[in-house]
GROMACS .gro file of N, CA and C in nm:
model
  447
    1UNK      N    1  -3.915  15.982 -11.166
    1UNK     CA    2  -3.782  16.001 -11.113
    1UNK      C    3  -3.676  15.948 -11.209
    2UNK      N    4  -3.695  15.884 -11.279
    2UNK     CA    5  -3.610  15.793 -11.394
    2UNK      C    6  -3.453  15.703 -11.360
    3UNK      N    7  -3.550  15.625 -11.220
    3UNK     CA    8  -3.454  15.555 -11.096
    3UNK      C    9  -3.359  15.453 -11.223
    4UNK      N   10  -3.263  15.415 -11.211
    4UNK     CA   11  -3.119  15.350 -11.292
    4UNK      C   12  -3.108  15.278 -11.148
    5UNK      N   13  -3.128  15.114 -11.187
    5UNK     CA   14  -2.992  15.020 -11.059
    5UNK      C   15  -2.960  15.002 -11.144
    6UNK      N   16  -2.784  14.957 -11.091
    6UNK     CA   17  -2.697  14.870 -11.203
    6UNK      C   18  -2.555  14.907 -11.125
    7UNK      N   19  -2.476  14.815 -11.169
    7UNK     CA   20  -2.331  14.786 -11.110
    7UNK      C   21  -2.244  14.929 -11.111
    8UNK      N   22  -2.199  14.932 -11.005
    8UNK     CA   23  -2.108  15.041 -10.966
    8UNK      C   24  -2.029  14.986 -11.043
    9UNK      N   25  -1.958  15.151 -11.122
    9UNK     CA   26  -1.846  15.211 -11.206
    9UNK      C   27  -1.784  15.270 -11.136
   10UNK      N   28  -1.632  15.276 -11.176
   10UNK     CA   29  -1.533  15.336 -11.119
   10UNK      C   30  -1.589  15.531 -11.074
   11UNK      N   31  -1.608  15.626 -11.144
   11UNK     CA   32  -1.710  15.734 -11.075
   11UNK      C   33  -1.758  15.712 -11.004
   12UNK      N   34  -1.840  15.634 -10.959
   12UNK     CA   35  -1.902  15.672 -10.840
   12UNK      C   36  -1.879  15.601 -10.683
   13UNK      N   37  -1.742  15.664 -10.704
   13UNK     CA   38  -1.665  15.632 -10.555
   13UNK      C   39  -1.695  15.744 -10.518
   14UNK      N   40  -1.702  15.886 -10.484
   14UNK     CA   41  -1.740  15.948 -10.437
   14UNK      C   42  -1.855  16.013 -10.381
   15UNK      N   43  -1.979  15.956 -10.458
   15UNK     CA   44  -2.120  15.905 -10.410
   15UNK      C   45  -2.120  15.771 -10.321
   16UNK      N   46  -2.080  15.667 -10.367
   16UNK     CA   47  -2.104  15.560 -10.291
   16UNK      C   48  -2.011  15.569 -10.120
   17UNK      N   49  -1.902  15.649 -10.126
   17UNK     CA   50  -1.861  15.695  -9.984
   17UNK      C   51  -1.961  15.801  -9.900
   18UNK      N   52  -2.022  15.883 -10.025
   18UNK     CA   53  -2.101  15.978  -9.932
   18UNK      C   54  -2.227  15.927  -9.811
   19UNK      N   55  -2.309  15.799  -9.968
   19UNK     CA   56  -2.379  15.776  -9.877
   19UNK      C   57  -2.317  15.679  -9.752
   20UNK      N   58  -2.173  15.564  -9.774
   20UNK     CA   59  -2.163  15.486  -9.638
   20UNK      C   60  -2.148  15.621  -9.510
   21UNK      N   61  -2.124  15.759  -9.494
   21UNK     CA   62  -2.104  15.861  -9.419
   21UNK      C   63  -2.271  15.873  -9.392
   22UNK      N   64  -2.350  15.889  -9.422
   22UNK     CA   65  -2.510  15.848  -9.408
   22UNK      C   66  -2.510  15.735  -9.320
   23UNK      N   67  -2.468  15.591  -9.355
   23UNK     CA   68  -2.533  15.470  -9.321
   23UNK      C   69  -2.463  15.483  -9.147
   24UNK      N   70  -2.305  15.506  -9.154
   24UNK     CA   71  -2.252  15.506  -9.041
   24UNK      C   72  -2.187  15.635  -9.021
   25UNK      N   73  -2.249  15.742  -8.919
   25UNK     CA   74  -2.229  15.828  -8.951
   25UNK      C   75  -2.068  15.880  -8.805
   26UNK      N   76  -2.137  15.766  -8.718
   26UNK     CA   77  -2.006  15.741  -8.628
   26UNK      C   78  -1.869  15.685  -8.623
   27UNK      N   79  -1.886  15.625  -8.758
   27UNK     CA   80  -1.751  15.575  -8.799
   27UNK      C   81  -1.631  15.689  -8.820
   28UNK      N   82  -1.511  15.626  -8.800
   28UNK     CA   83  -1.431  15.738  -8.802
   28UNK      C   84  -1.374  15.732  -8.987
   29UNK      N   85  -1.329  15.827  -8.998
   29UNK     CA   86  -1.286  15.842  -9.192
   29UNK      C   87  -1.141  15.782  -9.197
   30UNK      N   88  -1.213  15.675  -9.287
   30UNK     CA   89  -1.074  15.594  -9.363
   30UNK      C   90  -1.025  15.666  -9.446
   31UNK      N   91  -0.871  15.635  -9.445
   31UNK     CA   92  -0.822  15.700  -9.510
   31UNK      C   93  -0.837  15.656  -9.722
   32UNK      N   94  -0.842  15.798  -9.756
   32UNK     CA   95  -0.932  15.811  -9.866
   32UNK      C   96  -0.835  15.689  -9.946
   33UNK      N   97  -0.698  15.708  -9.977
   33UNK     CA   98  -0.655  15.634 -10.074
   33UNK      C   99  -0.705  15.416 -10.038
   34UNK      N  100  -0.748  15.439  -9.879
   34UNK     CA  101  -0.728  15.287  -9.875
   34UNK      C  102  -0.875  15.269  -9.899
   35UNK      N  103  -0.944  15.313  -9.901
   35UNK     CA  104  -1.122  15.327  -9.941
   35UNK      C  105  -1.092  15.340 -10.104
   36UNK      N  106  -0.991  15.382 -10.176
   36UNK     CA  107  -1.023  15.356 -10.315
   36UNK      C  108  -0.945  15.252 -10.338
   37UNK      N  109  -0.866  15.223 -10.302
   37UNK     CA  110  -0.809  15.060 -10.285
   37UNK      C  111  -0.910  14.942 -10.317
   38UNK      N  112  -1.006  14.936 -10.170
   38UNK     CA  113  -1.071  14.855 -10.136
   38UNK      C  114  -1.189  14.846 -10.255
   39UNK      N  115  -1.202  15.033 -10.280
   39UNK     CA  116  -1.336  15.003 -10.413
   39UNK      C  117  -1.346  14.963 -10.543
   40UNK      N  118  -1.158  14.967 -10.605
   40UNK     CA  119  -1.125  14.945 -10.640
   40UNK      C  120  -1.090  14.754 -10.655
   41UNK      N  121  -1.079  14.707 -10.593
   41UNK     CA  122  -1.073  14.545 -10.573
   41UNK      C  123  -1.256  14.530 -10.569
   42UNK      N  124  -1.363  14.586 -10.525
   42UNK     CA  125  -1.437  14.508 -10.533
   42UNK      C  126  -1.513  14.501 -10.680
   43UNK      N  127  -1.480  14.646 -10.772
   43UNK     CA  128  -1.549  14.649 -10.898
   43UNK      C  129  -1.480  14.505 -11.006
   44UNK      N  130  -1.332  14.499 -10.914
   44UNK     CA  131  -1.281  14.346 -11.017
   44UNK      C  132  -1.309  14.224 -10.973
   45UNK      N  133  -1.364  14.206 -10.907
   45UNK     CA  134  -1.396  14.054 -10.869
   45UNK      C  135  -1.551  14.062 -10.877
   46UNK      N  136  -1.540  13.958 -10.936
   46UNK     CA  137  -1.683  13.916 -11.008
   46UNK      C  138  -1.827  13.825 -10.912
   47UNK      N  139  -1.705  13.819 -10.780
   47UNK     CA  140  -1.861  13.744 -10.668
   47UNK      C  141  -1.878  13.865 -10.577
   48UNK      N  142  -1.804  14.009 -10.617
   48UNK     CA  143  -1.830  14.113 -10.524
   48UNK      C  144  -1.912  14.203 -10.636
   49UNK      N  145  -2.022  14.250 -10.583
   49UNK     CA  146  -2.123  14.354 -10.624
   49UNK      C  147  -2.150  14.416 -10.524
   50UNK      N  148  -2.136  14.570 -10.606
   50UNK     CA  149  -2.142  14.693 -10.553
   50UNK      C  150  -2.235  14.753 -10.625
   51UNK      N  151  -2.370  14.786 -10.603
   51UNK     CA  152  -2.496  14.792 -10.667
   51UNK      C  153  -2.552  14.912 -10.655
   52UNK      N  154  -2.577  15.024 -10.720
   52UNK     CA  155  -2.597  15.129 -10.703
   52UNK      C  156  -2.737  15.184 -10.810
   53UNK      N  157  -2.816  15.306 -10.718
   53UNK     CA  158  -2.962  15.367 -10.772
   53UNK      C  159  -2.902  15.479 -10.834
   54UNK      N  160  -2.941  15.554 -10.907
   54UNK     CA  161  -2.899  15.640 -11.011
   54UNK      C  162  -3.048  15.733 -11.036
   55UNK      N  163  -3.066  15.812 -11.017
   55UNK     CA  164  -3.162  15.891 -11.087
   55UNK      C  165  -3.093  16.043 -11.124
   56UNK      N  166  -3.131  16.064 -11.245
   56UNK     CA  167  -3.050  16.198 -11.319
   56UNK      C  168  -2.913  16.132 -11.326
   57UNK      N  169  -2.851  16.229 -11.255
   57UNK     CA  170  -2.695  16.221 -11.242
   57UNK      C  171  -2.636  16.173 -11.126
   58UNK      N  172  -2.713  16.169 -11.012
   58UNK     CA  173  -2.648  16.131 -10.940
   58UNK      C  174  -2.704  15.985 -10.880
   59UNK      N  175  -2.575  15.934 -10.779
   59UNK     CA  176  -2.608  15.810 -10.732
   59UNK      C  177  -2.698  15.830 -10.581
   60UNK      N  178  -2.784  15.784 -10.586
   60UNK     CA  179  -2.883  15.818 -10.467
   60UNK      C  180  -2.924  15.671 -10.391
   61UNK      N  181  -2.808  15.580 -10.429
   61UNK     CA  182  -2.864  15.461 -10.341
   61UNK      C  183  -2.776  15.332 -10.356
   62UNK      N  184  -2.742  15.252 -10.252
   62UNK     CA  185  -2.632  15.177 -10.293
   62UNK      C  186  -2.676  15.040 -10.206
   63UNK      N  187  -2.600  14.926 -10.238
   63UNK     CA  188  -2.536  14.813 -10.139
   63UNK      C  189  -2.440  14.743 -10.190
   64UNK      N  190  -2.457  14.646 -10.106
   64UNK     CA  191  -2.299  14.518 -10.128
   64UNK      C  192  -2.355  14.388 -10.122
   65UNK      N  193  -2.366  14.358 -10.210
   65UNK     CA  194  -2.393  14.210 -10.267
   65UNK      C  195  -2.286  14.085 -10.253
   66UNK      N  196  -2.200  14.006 -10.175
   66UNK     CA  197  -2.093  13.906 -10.197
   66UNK      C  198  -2.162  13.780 -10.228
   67UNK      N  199  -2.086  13.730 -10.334
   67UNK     CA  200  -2.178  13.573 -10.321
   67UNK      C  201  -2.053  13.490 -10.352
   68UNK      N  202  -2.088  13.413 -10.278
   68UNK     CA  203  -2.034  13.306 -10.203
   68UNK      C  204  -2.012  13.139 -10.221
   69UNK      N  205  -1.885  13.117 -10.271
   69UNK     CA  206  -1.943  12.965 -10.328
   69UNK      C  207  -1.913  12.863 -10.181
   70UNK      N  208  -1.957  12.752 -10.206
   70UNK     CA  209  -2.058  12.674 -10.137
   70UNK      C  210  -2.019  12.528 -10.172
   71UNK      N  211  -1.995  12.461 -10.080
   71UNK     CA  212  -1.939  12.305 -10.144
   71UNK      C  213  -2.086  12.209 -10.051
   72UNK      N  214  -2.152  12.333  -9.951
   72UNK     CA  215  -2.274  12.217  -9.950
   72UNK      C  216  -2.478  12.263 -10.029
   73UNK      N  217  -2.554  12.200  -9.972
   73UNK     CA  218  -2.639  12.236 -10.100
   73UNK      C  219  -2.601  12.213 -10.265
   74UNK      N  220  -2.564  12.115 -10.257
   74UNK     CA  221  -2.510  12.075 -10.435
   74UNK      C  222  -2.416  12.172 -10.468
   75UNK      N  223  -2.341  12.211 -10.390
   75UNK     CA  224  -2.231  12.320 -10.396
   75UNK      C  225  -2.288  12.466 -10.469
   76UNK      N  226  -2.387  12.498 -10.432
   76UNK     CA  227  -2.485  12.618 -10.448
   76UNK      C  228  -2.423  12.727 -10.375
   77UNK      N  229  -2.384  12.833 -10.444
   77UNK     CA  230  -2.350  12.958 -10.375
   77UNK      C  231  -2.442  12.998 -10.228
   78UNK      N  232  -2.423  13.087 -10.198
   78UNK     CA  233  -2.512  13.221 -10.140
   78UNK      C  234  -2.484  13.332 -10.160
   79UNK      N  235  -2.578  13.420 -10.105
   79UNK     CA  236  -2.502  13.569 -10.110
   79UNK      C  237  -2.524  13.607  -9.940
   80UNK      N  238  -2.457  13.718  -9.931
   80UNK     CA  239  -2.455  13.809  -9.860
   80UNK      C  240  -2.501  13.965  -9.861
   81UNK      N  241  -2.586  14.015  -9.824
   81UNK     CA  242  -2.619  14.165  -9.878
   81UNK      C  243  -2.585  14.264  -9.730
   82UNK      N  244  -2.560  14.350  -9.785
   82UNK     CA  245  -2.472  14.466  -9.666
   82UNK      C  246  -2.502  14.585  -9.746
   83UNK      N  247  -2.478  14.689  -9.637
   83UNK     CA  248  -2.467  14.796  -9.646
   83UNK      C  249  -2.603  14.896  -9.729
   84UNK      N  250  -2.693  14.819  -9.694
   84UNK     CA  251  -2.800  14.914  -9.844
   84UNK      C  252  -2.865  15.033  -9.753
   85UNK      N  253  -2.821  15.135  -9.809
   85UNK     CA  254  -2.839  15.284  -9.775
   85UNK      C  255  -2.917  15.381  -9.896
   86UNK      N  256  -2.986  15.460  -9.832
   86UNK     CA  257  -2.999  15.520  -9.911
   86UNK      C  258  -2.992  15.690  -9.897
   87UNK      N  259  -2.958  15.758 -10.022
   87UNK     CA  260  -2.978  15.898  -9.974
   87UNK      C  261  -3.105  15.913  -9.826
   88UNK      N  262  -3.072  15.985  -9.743
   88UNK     CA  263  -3.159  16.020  -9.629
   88UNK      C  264  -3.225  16.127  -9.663
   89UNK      N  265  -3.230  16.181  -9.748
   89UNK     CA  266  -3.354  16.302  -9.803
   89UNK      C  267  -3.446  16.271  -9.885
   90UNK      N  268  -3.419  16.130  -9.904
   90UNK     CA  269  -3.509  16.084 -10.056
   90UNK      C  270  -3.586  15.966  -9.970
   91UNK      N  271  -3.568  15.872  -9.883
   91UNK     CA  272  -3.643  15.776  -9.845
   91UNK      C  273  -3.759  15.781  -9.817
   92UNK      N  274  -3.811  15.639  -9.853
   92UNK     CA  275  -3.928  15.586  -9.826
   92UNK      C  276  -4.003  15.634  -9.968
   93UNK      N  277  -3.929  15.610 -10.092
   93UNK     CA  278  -3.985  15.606 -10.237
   93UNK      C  279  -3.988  15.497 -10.281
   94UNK      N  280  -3.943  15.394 -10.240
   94UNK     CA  281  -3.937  15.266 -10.301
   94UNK      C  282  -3.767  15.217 -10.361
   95UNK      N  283  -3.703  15.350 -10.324
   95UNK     CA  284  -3.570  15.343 -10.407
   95UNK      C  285  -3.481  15.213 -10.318
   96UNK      N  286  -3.460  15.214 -10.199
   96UNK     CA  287  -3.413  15.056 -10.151
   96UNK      C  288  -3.479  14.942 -10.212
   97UNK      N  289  -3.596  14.946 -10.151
   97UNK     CA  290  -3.653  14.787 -10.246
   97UNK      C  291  -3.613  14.793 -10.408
   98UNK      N  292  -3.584  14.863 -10.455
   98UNK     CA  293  -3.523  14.861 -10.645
   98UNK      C  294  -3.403  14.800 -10.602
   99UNK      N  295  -3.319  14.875 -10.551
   99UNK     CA  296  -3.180  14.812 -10.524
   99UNK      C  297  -3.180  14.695 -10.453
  100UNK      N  298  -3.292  14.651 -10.326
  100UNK     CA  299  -3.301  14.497 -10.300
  100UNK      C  300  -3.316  14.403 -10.389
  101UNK      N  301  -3.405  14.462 -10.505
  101UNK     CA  302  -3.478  14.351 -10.570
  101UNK      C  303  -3.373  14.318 -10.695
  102UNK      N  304  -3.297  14.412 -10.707
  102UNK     CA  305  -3.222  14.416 -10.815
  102UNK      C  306  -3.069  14.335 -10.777
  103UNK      N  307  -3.030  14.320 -10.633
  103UNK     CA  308  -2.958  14.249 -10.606
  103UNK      C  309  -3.005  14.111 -10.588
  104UNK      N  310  -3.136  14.124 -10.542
  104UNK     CA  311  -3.171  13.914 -10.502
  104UNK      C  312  -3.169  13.893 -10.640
  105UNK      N  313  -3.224  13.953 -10.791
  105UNK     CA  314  -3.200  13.904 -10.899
  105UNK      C  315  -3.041  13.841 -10.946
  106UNK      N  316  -2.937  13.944 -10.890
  106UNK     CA  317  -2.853  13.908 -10.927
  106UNK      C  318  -2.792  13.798 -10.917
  107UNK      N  319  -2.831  13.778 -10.746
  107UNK     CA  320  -2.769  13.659 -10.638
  107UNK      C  321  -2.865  13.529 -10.693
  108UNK      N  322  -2.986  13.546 -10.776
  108UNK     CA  323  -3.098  13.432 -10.809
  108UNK      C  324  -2.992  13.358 -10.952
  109UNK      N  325  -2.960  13.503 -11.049
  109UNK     CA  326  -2.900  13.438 -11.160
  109UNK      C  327  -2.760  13.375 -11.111
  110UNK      N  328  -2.718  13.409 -11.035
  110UNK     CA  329  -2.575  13.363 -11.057
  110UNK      C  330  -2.605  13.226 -10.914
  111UNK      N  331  -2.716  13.156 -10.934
  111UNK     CA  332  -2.708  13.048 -10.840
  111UNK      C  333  -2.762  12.992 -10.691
  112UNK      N  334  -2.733  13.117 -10.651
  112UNK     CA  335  -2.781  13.155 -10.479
  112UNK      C  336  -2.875  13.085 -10.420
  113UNK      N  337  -2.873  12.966 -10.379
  113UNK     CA  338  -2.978  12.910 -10.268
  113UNK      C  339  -3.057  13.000 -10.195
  114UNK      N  340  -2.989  13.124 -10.093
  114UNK     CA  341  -3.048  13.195 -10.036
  114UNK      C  342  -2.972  13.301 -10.032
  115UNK      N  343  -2.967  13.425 -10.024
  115UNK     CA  344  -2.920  13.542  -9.898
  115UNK      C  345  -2.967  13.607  -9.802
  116UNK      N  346  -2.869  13.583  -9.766
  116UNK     CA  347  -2.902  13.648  -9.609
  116UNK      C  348  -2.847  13.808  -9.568
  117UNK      N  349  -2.880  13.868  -9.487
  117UNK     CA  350  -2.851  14.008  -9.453
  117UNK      C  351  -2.865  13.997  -9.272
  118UNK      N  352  -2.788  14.116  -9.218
  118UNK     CA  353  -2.803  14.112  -9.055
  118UNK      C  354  -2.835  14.269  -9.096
  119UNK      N  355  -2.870  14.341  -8.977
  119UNK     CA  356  -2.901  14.509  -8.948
  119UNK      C  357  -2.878  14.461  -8.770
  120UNK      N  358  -2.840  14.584  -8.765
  120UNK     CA  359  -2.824  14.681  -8.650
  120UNK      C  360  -2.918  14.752  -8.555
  121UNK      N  361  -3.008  14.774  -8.684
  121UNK     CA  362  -3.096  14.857  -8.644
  121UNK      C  363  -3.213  14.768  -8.578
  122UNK      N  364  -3.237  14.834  -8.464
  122UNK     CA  365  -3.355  14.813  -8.349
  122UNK      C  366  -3.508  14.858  -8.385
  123UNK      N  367  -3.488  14.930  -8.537
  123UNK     CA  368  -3.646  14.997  -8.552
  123UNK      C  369  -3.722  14.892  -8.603
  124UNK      N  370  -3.822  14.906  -8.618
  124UNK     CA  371  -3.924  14.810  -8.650
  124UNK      C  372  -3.960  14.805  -8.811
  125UNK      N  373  -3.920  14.982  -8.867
  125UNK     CA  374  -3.927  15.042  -9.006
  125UNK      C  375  -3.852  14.954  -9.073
  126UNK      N  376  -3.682  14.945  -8.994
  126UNK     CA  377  -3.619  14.865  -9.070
  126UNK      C  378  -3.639  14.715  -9.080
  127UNK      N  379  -3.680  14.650  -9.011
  127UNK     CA  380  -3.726  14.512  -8.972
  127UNK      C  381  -3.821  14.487  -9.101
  128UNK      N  382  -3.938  14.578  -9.092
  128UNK     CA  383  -4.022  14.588  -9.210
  128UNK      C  384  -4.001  14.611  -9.365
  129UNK      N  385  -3.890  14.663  -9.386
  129UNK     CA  386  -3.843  14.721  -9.477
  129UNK      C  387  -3.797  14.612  -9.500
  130UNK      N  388  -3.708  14.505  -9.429
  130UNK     CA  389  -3.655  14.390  -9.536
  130UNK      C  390  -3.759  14.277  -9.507
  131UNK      N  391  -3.849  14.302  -9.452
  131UNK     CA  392  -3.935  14.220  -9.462
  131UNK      C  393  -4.042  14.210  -9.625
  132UNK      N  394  -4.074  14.373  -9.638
  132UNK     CA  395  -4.119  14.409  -9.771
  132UNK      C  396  -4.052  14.370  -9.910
  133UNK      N  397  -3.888  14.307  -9.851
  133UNK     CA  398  -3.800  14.312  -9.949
  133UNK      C  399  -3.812  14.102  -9.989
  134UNK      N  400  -3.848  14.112  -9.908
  134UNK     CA  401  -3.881  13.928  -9.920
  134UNK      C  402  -3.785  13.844  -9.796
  135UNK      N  403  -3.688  13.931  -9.724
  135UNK     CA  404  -3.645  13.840  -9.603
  135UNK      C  405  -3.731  13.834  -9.480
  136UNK      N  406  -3.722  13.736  -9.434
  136UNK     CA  407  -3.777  13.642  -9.319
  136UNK      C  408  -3.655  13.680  -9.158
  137UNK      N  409  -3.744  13.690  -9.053
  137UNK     CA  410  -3.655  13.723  -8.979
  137UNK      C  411  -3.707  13.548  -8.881
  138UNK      N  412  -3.749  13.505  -8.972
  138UNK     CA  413  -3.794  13.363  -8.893
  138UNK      C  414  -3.678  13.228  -8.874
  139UNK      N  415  -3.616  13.213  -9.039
  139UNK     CA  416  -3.526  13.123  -9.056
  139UNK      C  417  -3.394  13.099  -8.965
  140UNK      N  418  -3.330  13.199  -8.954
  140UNK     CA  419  -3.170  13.171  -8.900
  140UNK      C  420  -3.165  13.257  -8.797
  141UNK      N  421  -3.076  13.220  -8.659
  141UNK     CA  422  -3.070  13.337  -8.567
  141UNK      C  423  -2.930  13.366  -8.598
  142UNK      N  424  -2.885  13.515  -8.563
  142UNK     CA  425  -2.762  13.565  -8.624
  142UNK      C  426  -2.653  13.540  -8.541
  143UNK      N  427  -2.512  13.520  -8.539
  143UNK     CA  428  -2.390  13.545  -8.382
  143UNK      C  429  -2.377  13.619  -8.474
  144UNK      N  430  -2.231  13.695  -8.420
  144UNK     CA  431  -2.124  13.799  -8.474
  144UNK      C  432  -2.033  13.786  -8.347
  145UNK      N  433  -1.910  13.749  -8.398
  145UNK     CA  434  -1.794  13.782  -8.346
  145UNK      C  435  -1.698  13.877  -8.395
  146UNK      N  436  -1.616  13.944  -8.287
  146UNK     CA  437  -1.566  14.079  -8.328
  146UNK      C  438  -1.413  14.027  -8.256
  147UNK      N  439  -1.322  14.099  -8.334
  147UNK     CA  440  -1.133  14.051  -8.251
  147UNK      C  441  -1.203  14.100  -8.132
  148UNK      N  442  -1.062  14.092  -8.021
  148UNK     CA  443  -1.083  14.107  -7.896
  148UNK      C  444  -0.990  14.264  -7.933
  149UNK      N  445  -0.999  14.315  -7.845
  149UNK     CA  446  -0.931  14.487  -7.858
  149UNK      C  447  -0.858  14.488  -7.709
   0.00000   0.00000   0.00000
């Protein structure tokens, strides 16, 4: 397949939106200029990674890496990982775990005590899938708070 991870470039904003339209397909469409805004701020800041699979020409696989500095743990970062999608015609090649493994590297060099990730998803595939990836669903239980509407 001649799979490429490596840091999202300005091009491939229009792949990396296709697939978040994959990941959430109920979301309603932001408006395009404030989605290149936003993609735009994260390729310049240097604790935001936007991590993308590449085979041929196109981008066939993505996430979001934030890492996080930390004033406890010897003031040791973390990261955060989100969003890892992948083309839905291509899964179950191994192409997520490249892009997992290629982000915990990142989050390992630049410090990271741990990262952590939450999902949504109720399947067991996915449960397994970051289990294959080296997270533990043993360590931390998750909240999430949302504004009030």
């Amino acid at each position: 397949m001649g799979l490429q991870v490596r840091l999202a470039r300005p091009g491939d904003f229009d792949a990396v939106l296709a697939l978040y339209a994959q990941l959430h397909p109920d979301n309603g469409a932001t408006p395009r200029e404030r989605s290149r805004t936003v993609f735009e701020h994260i390729l310049s800041q240097p604790h935001l990674e936007l991590i993308v699979a590449q085979a041929k020409d196109a981008v066939i696989g993505t996430c979001y890496l934030n890492i996080i500095a930390n004033l406890s743990r010897a003031a040791s970062p973390y990261g955060v990982l989100e969003n890892v999608v992948v083309d839905q015609r291509i899964r179950g090649q191994g192409i997520g775990q490249a892009i997992v493994a290629f982000a915990l590297t990142r989050a390992w060099q630049a410090g990271c005590y741990k990262v952590m990730l939450q999902t949504g998803s109720r399947r067991e595939s996915t449960h397994g899938f970051y289990r294959s990836c080296g997270f533990s669903a043993d360590d931390k239980f998750a909240f999430v708070a949302r504004p009030v509407r």
